[in-house]
mmCIF file of C-alpha atoms in Angstrom:
data_model
loop_
_atom_site.group_PDB
_atom_site.id
_atom_site.type_symbol
_atom_site.label_atom_id
_atom_site.label_comp_id
_atom_site.label_asym_id
_atom_site.label_seq_id
_atom_site.Cartn_x
_atom_site.Cartn_y
_atom_site.Cartn_z
ATOM 1 C CA MET A 196 113.404 124.010 117.439
ATOM 2 C CA SER A 197 115.814 121.176 118.213
ATOM 3 C CA ASP A 198 118.978 121.205 116.231
ATOM 4 C CA GLN A 199 118.453 117.486 114.651
ATOM 5 C CA GLY A 200 122.105 117.642 113.726
ATOM 6 C CA SER A 201 123.275 116.678 117.542
ATOM 7 C CA HIS A 202 121.323 113.511 117.107
ATOM 8 C CA TYR A 203 123.087 112.181 114.046
ATOM 9 C CA GLY A 204 124.855 108.763 114.928
ATOM 10 C CA GLU A 205 126.949 106.396 113.184
ATOM 11 C CA ARG A 206 126.999 106.244 109.735
ATOM 12 C CA ASP A 207 128.351 102.757 109.661
ATOM 13 C CA PRO A 208 125.422 100.445 109.375
ATOM 14 C CA THR A 209 127.421 97.801 110.332
ATOM 15 C CA GLY A 210 129.769 99.067 112.795
ATOM 16 C CA PRO A 211 129.710 98.815 116.526
ATOM 17 C CA GLY A 212 128.173 101.357 118.968
ATOM 18 C CA LEU A 213 125.110 101.199 116.925
ATOM 19 C CA PRO A 214 122.568 103.396 119.207
ATOM 20 C CA ARG A 215 120.272 100.650 121.002
ATOM 21 C CA LEU A 216 116.625 100.741 120.062
ATOM 22 C CA GLY A 217 115.170 103.042 122.890
ATOM 23 C CA SER A 218 118.204 104.793 123.688
ATOM 24 C CA ALA A 219 117.973 107.850 121.136
ATOM 25 C CA THR A 220 116.725 110.769 121.968
ATOM 26 C CA ASP A 221 113.510 112.279 120.597
ATOM 27 C CA GLY A 222 114.154 113.303 116.907
ATOM 28 C CA PHE A 223 115.894 111.436 113.719
ATOM 29 C CA ASP A 224 119.024 109.261 113.812
ATOM 30 C CA THR A 225 120.423 109.345 110.038
ATOM 31 C CA GLU A 226 121.577 105.731 110.392
ATOM 32 C CA LEU A 227 121.711 103.944 107.098
ATOM 33 C CA HIS A 228 122.870 105.142 103.554
ATOM 34 C CA PHE A 229 123.663 103.409 100.458
ATOM 35 C CA VAL A 230 123.779 104.099 96.771
ATOM 36 C CA LEU A 231 122.395 101.336 94.032
ATOM 37 C CA THR A 232 122.746 101.166 90.619
ATOM 38 C CA ALA A 233 119.623 100.934 88.650
ATOM 39 C CA ASP A 234 120.089 97.060 87.912
ATOM 40 C CA TRP A 235 117.997 93.970 88.930
ATOM 41 C CA VAL A 236 120.474 92.674 91.399
ATOM 42 C CA SER A 237 120.013 96.109 93.516
ATOM 43 C CA PRO A 238 116.788 95.206 95.044
ATOM 44 C CA SER A 239 118.388 91.999 96.917
ATOM 45 C CA LEU A 240 121.283 94.286 97.668
ATOM 46 C CA ALA A 241 118.478 96.641 99.538
ATOM 47 C CA ARG A 242 116.622 93.916 101.198
ATOM 48 C CA GLU A 243 119.824 92.836 102.742
ATOM 49 C CA ARG A 244 120.854 95.544 104.055
ATOM 50 C CA ILE A 245 117.392 96.706 105.562
ATOM 51 C CA ARG A 246 116.902 93.076 106.789
ATOM 52 C CA ARG A 247 120.440 93.616 108.418
ATOM 53 C CA TRP A 248 119.682 97.468 109.854
ATOM 54 C CA LEU A 249 116.943 96.191 111.613
ATOM 55 C CA GLY A 250 117.838 92.879 112.262
ATOM 56 C CA GLU A 251 120.689 94.328 114.552
ATOM 57 C CA ARG A 252 118.127 96.355 116.562
ATOM 58 C CA ARG A 253 116.146 93.345 117.411
ATOM 59 C CA TRP A 254 112.995 94.537 115.731
ATOM 60 C CA PRO A 255 110.300 92.066 115.564
ATOM 61 C CA ARG A 256 110.514 89.982 112.723
ATOM 62 C CA LEU A 257 107.172 90.932 111.193
ATOM 63 C CA ARG A 258 108.011 94.447 111.152
ATOM 64 C CA ILE A 259 111.059 93.601 109.267
ATOM 65 C CA ASP A 260 109.514 91.277 106.583
ATOM 66 C CA GLU A 261 107.162 94.263 106.013
ATOM 67 C CA LEU A 262 109.780 96.699 105.151
ATOM 68 C CA VAL A 263 112.029 94.603 103.395
ATOM 69 C CA LEU A 264 108.917 93.762 101.034
ATOM 70 C CA ALA A 265 108.052 97.536 100.812
ATOM 71 C CA VAL A 266 111.655 98.714 100.231
ATOM 72 C CA ASN A 267 111.842 95.940 97.504
ATOM 73 C CA GLU A 268 108.749 97.320 95.774
ATOM 74 C CA VAL A 269 109.640 100.643 95.807
ATOM 75 C CA VAL A 270 112.955 99.871 94.869
ATOM 76 C CA SER A 271 112.099 97.590 92.001
ATOM 77 C CA ASN A 272 109.520 100.486 90.760
ATOM 78 C CA SER A 273 112.076 102.916 90.325
ATOM 79 C CA ILE A 274 114.376 100.772 88.131
ATOM 80 C CA GLU A 275 111.342 99.454 86.127
ATOM 81 C CA HIS A 276 109.551 102.841 85.866
ATOM 82 C CA GLY A 277 112.233 105.485 86.713
ATOM 83 C CA TYR A 278 114.886 104.113 84.566
ATOM 84 C CA GLY A 279 112.668 102.060 82.083
ATOM 85 C CA LEU A 280 114.509 98.355 82.625
ATOM 86 C CA THR A 281 111.989 95.829 82.765
ATOM 87 C CA ALA A 282 112.701 92.510 83.634
ATOM 88 C CA ASP A 283 112.212 90.828 80.195
ATOM 89 C CA LYS A 284 113.809 93.603 78.506
ATOM 90 C CA PRO A 285 116.759 94.643 80.462
ATOM 91 C CA LYS A 286 118.826 97.265 78.857
ATOM 92 C CA PRO A 287 122.188 99.339 80.277
ATOM 93 C CA VAL A 288 120.950 102.534 81.559
ATOM 94 C CA LEU A 289 123.164 105.100 83.862
ATOM 95 C CA GLY A 290 121.406 105.748 86.787
ATOM 96 C CA VAL A 291 121.549 105.247 90.682
ATOM 97 C CA VAL A 292 118.922 104.617 93.451
ATOM 98 C CA GLU A 293 119.774 106.019 96.674
ATOM 99 C CA VAL A 294 118.206 104.365 99.925
ATOM 100 C CA ASP A 295 118.359 106.547 103.136
ATOM 101 C CA GLY A 296 117.195 105.153 106.700
ATOM 102 C CA ARG A 297 116.718 106.408 109.880
ATOM 103 C CA VAL A 298 114.608 105.394 113.124
ATOM 104 C CA SER A 299 112.338 107.737 114.700
ATOM 105 C CA VAL A 300 111.800 107.581 118.405
ATOM 106 C CA GLY A 301 108.751 109.469 119.513
ATOM 107 C CA ASP A 302 107.664 110.475 122.676
ATOM 108 C CA SER A 303 106.093 107.324 124.044
ATOM 109 C CA GLY A 304 109.348 105.657 123.227
ATOM 110 C CA SER A 305 107.597 104.099 120.533
ATOM 111 C CA SER A 306 110.174 103.595 117.257
ATOM 112 C CA ARG A 307 109.575 103.489 113.640
ATOM 113 C CA ALA A 308 111.620 103.363 110.550
ATOM 114 C CA VAL A 309 111.571 105.976 108.236
ATOM 115 C CA VAL A 310 113.000 104.863 104.670
ATOM 116 C CA THR A 311 113.384 107.513 101.754
ATOM 117 C CA VAL A 312 114.164 105.949 98.295
ATOM 118 C CA THR A 313 115.613 108.522 95.550
ATOM 119 C CA ASP A 314 115.601 108.451 92.079
ATOM 120 C CA HIS A 315 116.752 110.456 89.178
ATOM 121 C CA GLY A 316 114.662 108.706 86.300
ATOM 122 C CA ASN A 317 111.897 110.019 84.198
ATOM 123 C CA TRP A 318 108.762 109.298 86.040
ATOM 124 C CA ARG A 319 105.881 107.984 83.668
ATOM 125 C CA GLU A 320 102.658 107.650 84.628
ATOM 126 C CA PRO A 321 101.546 103.906 84.571
ATOM 127 C CA ASP A 322 99.863 102.807 81.914
ATOM 128 C CA PRO A 323 96.129 102.249 82.261
ATOM 129 C CA GLY A 324 94.900 98.875 82.546
ATOM 130 C CA PRO A 325 96.024 96.168 84.698
ATOM 131 C CA SER A 326 99.852 96.429 85.618
ATOM 132 C CA ASN A 327 101.876 94.881 88.054
ATOM 133 C CA ARG A 328 103.123 97.979 89.285
ATOM 134 C CA GLY A 329 99.525 98.628 91.161
ATOM 135 C CA ARG A 330 99.971 95.423 92.997
ATOM 136 C CA GLY A 331 103.445 96.367 93.990
ATOM 137 C CA MET A 332 101.963 99.566 95.347
ATOM 138 C CA LEU A 333 99.262 97.815 97.256
ATOM 139 C CA LEU A 334 102.117 95.714 98.612
ATOM 140 C CA THR A 335 104.083 98.491 99.953
ATOM 141 C CA ARG A 336 101.103 100.590 101.245
ATOM 142 C CA ALA A 337 99.824 97.698 103.234
ATOM 143 C CA CYS A 338 102.946 97.158 104.846
ATOM 144 C CA THR A 339 103.748 100.586 106.204
ATOM 145 C CA ASP A 340 101.991 103.258 108.072
ATOM 146 C CA ASN A 341 102.234 105.840 105.065
ATOM 147 C CA VAL A 342 103.861 106.317 102.067
ATOM 148 C CA VAL A 343 104.748 109.852 100.627
ATOM 149 C CA THR A 344 105.507 110.328 97.050
ATOM 150 C CA GLU A 345 107.258 113.216 95.558
ATOM 151 C CA HIS A 346 107.271 113.555 91.666
ATOM 152 C CA ARG A 347 110.078 116.064 91.309
ATOM 153 C CA GLY A 348 111.381 117.542 87.889
ATOM 154 C CA ASP A 349 114.653 115.082 87.846
ATOM 155 C CA GLY A 350 113.008 112.258 89.702
ATOM 156 C CA THR A 351 111.351 110.484 92.199
ATOM 157 C CA THR A 352 111.371 110.554 95.953
ATOM 158 C CA VAL A 353 109.797 107.807 98.225
ATOM 159 C CA VAL A 354 109.297 108.192 101.626
ATOM 160 C CA LEU A 355 108.116 105.004 103.886
ATOM 161 C CA TYR A 356 107.249 105.241 106.933
ATOM 162 C CA SER A 357 107.025 101.891 108.857
ATOM 163 C CA ARG A 358 104.593 100.939 111.390
ATOM 164 C CA PRO A 359 105.639 101.798 115.343
ATOM 165 C CA ILE A 360 107.421 98.998 117.363
ATOM 166 C CA PRO A 361 106.807 99.623 120.970
ATOM 167 C CA PRO A 362 109.597 100.560 123.321
ATOM 168 C CA PRO A 363 112.013 97.927 124.767
ATOM 169 C CA LEU A 364 110.658 96.566 128.151
ATOM 170 C CA VAL A 365 114.326 96.580 129.553
ATOM 171 C CA GLU A 366 116.837 99.098 128.379
ATOM 172 C CA MET B 149 117.090 66.264 103.655
ATOM 173 C CA ILE B 150 115.802 70.148 104.556
ATOM 174 C CA PRO B 151 113.676 70.042 107.643
ATOM 175 C CA ALA B 152 109.920 71.462 107.514
ATOM 176 C CA GLY B 153 109.116 74.438 108.953
ATOM 177 C CA ASP B 154 110.478 77.822 110.370
ATOM 178 C CA GLU B 155 114.139 77.798 109.637
ATOM 179 C CA ARG B 156 114.959 81.274 110.720
ATOM 180 C CA THR B 157 117.106 82.567 113.257
ATOM 181 C CA PRO B 158 115.855 83.782 116.723
ATOM 182 C CA ASP B 159 117.053 87.165 115.448
ATOM 183 C CA GLY B 160 115.491 87.233 111.679
ATOM 184 C CA ARG B 161 118.306 87.672 109.928
ATOM 185 C CA ALA B 162 119.309 84.271 108.397
ATOM 186 C CA HIS B 163 118.119 81.030 107.061
ATOM 187 C CA ALA B 164 119.694 77.863 109.098
ATOM 188 C CA VAL B 165 119.029 75.628 106.153
ATOM 189 C CA ARG B 166 121.553 75.963 103.292
ATOM 190 C CA GLY B 167 120.001 78.168 100.414
ATOM 191 C CA PRO B 168 121.087 78.685 97.304
ATOM 192 C CA SER B 169 124.369 80.796 96.234
ATOM 193 C CA ARG B 170 124.542 84.379 96.652
ATOM 194 C CA GLU B 171 125.016 84.681 93.024
ATOM 195 C CA GLN B 172 122.072 82.320 92.383
ATOM 196 C CA LEU B 173 119.191 83.922 94.966
ATOM 197 C CA LEU B 174 116.885 81.388 93.960
ATOM 198 C CA ASP B 175 117.052 77.271 93.136
ATOM 199 C CA VAL B 176 114.212 75.447 91.484
ATOM 200 C CA ALA B 177 113.873 71.546 91.662
ATOM 201 C CA ILE B 178 111.582 69.664 90.090
ATOM 202 C CA ASP B 179 110.380 66.437 91.759
ATOM 203 C CA GLU B 180 107.939 64.233 89.587
ATOM 204 C CA GLY B 181 105.620 61.652 91.195
ATOM 205 C CA ASP B 182 102.734 59.488 90.187
ATOM 206 C CA ALA B 183 100.265 61.788 91.407
ATOM 207 C CA ALA B 184 101.637 65.096 91.579
ATOM 208 C CA LEU B 185 104.727 66.927 89.917
ATOM 209 C CA VAL B 186 106.118 69.143 92.821
ATOM 210 C CA VAL B 187 107.981 72.146 91.857
ATOM 211 C CA ALA B 188 110.061 73.321 94.969
ATOM 212 C CA VAL B 189 111.887 76.462 95.038
ATOM 213 C CA GLN B 190 114.496 77.759 97.724
ATOM 214 C CA GLY B 191 115.892 81.278 98.135
ATOM 215 C CA GLU B 192 113.990 84.602 96.880
ATOM 216 C CA LEU B 193 111.650 85.681 94.523
ATOM 217 C CA ASP B 194 111.901 88.987 92.947
ATOM 218 C CA ALA B 195 112.211 90.795 89.675
ATOM 219 C CA LEU B 196 115.615 89.387 88.997
ATOM 220 C CA THR B 197 114.632 85.295 89.643
ATOM 221 C CA ALA B 198 111.096 85.658 89.057
ATOM 222 C CA PRO B 199 111.803 84.873 85.144
ATOM 223 C CA ARG B 200 113.651 81.687 86.192
ATOM 224 C CA LEU B 201 110.318 80.179 88.212
ATOM 225 C CA THR B 202 108.057 80.856 85.515
ATOM 226 C CA VAL B 203 110.638 79.098 82.916
ATOM 227 C CA ALA B 204 110.441 75.670 85.585
ATOM 228 C CA LEU B 205 106.830 76.259 85.751
ATOM 229 C CA ASN B 206 106.022 76.213 81.834
ATOM 230 C CA ASP B 207 108.656 73.320 81.672
ATOM 231 C CA ALA B 208 106.347 71.393 84.619
ATOM 232 C CA PHE B 209 102.925 72.143 82.830
ATOM 233 C CA ALA B 210 104.487 70.646 79.861
ATOM 234 C CA ARG B 211 105.001 67.429 81.549
ATOM 235 C CA LEU B 212 102.299 67.390 83.829
ATOM 236 C CA ALA B 213 100.137 64.684 82.006
ATOM 237 C CA GLY B 214 96.843 64.799 84.260
ATOM 238 C CA ARG B 215 99.114 65.010 87.298
ATOM 239 C CA ILE B 216 98.602 68.065 89.810
ATOM 240 C CA LEU B 217 101.381 70.434 89.684
ATOM 241 C CA VAL B 218 102.254 71.577 93.650
ATOM 242 C CA LEU B 219 104.497 74.578 93.941
ATOM 243 C CA ASP B 220 106.173 74.304 97.324
ATOM 244 C CA LEU B 221 107.469 77.606 98.623
ATOM 245 C CA THR B 222 108.222 76.667 102.062
ATOM 246 C CA HIS B 223 111.780 77.417 101.644
ATOM 247 C CA VAL B 224 111.475 80.821 99.881
ATOM 248 C CA GLY B 225 112.840 83.839 101.974
ATOM 249 C CA PHE B 226 111.348 86.912 99.891
ATOM 250 C CA LEU B 227 108.072 87.136 97.693
ATOM 251 C CA GLY B 228 107.661 90.179 95.955
ATOM 252 C CA SER B 229 105.059 91.359 93.571
ATOM 253 C CA ALA B 230 107.308 89.914 90.362
ATOM 254 C CA GLY B 231 107.069 86.643 92.367
ATOM 255 C CA LEU B 232 103.312 86.862 92.680
ATOM 256 C CA LEU B 233 102.789 87.971 89.157
ATOM 257 C CA VAL B 234 104.617 84.872 88.207
ATOM 258 C CA LEU B 235 102.337 82.430 90.499
ATOM 259 C CA LEU B 236 98.681 84.296 89.438
ATOM 260 C CA ASP B 237 99.927 83.902 85.477
ATOM 261 C CA SER B 238 100.525 80.439 86.455
ATOM 262 C CA ALA B 239 97.369 79.968 88.318
ATOM 263 C CA ARG B 240 95.887 81.131 84.938
ATOM 264 C CA SER B 241 97.867 78.915 82.618
ATOM 265 C CA ALA B 242 96.514 75.769 84.621
ATOM 266 C CA ALA B 243 93.112 77.216 84.719
ATOM 267 C CA GLY B 244 93.446 77.355 80.726
ATOM 268 C CA MET B 245 94.607 73.822 80.013
ATOM 269 C CA PRO B 246 92.701 70.980 79.276
ATOM 270 C CA GLY B 247 91.310 68.856 82.447
ATOM 271 C CA HIS B 248 93.013 71.329 84.689
ATOM 272 C CA GLN B 249 93.429 71.068 88.053
ATOM 273 C CA ALA B 250 93.912 74.003 90.465
ATOM 274 C CA MET B 251 97.891 74.543 90.959
ATOM 275 C CA ARG B 252 98.452 74.193 94.813
ATOM 276 C CA VAL B 253 100.753 76.525 96.005
ATOM 277 C CA VAL B 254 102.872 75.524 99.566
ATOM 278 C CA VAL B 255 103.230 78.006 101.848
ATOM 279 C CA GLY B 256 103.257 76.640 105.495
ATOM 280 C CA ARG B 257 104.050 78.858 108.020
ATOM 281 C CA ASN B 258 106.440 81.027 106.057
ATOM 282 C CA ARG B 259 105.619 84.479 106.692
ATOM 283 C CA PRO B 260 107.755 86.309 103.821
ATOM 284 C CA VAL B 261 105.530 84.586 101.463
ATOM 285 C CA VAL B 262 102.214 84.106 103.407
ATOM 286 C CA LEU B 263 102.534 87.670 104.022
ATOM 287 C CA PRO B 264 102.349 89.294 100.089
ATOM 288 C CA ILE B 265 99.821 86.422 99.501
ATOM 289 C CA GLU B 266 97.359 87.440 102.072
ATOM 290 C CA ILE B 267 97.390 91.188 101.187
ATOM 291 C CA VAL B 268 96.930 90.306 97.385
ATOM 292 C CA GLY B 269 95.598 87.312 97.060
ATOM 293 C CA PRO B 270 91.255 87.988 97.506
ATOM 294 C CA ARG B 271 91.878 91.257 95.937
ATOM 295 C CA SER B 272 93.494 89.944 93.193
ATOM 296 C CA ARG B 273 91.235 86.716 92.876
ATOM 297 C CA PRO B 274 88.080 87.251 94.191
ATOM 298 C CA GLY B 275 86.949 84.021 92.945
ATOM 299 C CA HIS B 276 89.191 82.003 94.245
ATOM 300 C CA LEU B 277 88.890 83.628 98.319
ATOM 301 C CA ARG B 278 87.391 80.075 99.264
ATOM 302 C CA GLU B 279 89.916 78.109 97.083
ATOM 303 C CA CYS B 280 92.902 80.030 98.890
ATOM 304 C CA GLU B 281 91.831 78.968 102.425
ATOM 305 C CA ARG B 282 93.973 76.874 104.107
ATOM 306 C CA ARG B 283 93.754 73.269 104.093
ATOM 307 C CA HIS B 284 95.730 70.017 104.641
ATOM 308 C CA HIS B 285 97.517 68.060 102.074
ATOM 309 C CA ARG B 286 99.542 65.374 101.775
ATOM 310 C CA VAL B 287 102.720 65.867 99.749
ATOM 311 C CA SER B 288 104.460 63.004 98.596
ATOM 312 C CA HIS B 289 108.253 63.064 98.141
ATOM 313 C CA GLY B 290 110.657 61.137 96.041
ATOM 314 C CA HIS B 291 111.780 58.968 98.873
ATOM 315 C CA GLY B 292 108.847 57.482 100.068
ATOM 316 C CA ARG B 293 108.205 60.360 102.789
ATOM 317 C CA CYS B 294 105.024 61.862 102.922
ATOM 318 C CA SER B 295 104.754 65.244 105.252
ATOM 319 C CA THR B 296 101.567 67.198 106.013
ATOM 320 C CA ARG B 297 101.552 70.778 105.246
ATOM 321 C CA SER B 298 99.304 73.411 104.712
ATOM 322 C CA THR B 299 98.595 74.255 101.152
ATOM 323 C CA ARG B 300 96.383 76.621 99.089
ATOM 324 C CA LYS B 301 94.778 76.590 95.704
ATOM 325 C CA TRP B 302 95.067 79.336 93.255
#
């Protein structure tokens, strides 16, 4: 059993010396962590951070666009359904949405991003009938390989697994 | 004049064209022509900015007077479910108006916009599947310029 702690990389995603794609050993590097307030500005901040994080790793643009869209939908869902802010009825709430990202490199050298979105809001089952929430989940699933949702007593955690990208041709 | 096409830098992180300010995130401009009313959107369409597009489209519908409504999303850098909802609601509004003509949505090859539309379009509006096929449509601009762009009807 490997010691994952020995593979932990830089905490600052904007800093120099980031592990280059394909240079990491098997396992996970904890590479991205940020906390957002439950506010409608927050999805744009999350998108910017994810785009910068993977852009610095020179990920294919399609893969970046997919993950940016998926993270946007999950963060928006936490704000709207976890904390109860709707676009037409914004109200101040005290709450945060935490986002963690890491790049996992498999045995074949291909990489995938794993992004965890955690809120501490009160999960509510979606209302029956047409809802934009279903559309958000459809986008999220279509843009990722796998989505794992865990409803805890004190909130919800969603883990997004991106589609894999192949190893770089040149180290 | 903003050049048409794909303005993203090779690293895919930023737009080479001048966009809306960071605080604003979204700019909406209405260009009135004889045959069409063009609503040109620049920036990011999410839950924060989508209500502003709704207001702009409602205003455009009120002034349509038999003209075609063209929604130009060529310079939109992000489109999420909240923005899609505005497009679908507006397409429904257009369909319910007397003498209605389908709203044209111009997307070009702008992937951040094409990607979510491709995912939900056929499923959300199965009856409009054929209408969603790309076709070339000449969009008239205010300065007598014309450009050929790929559009889709909703």
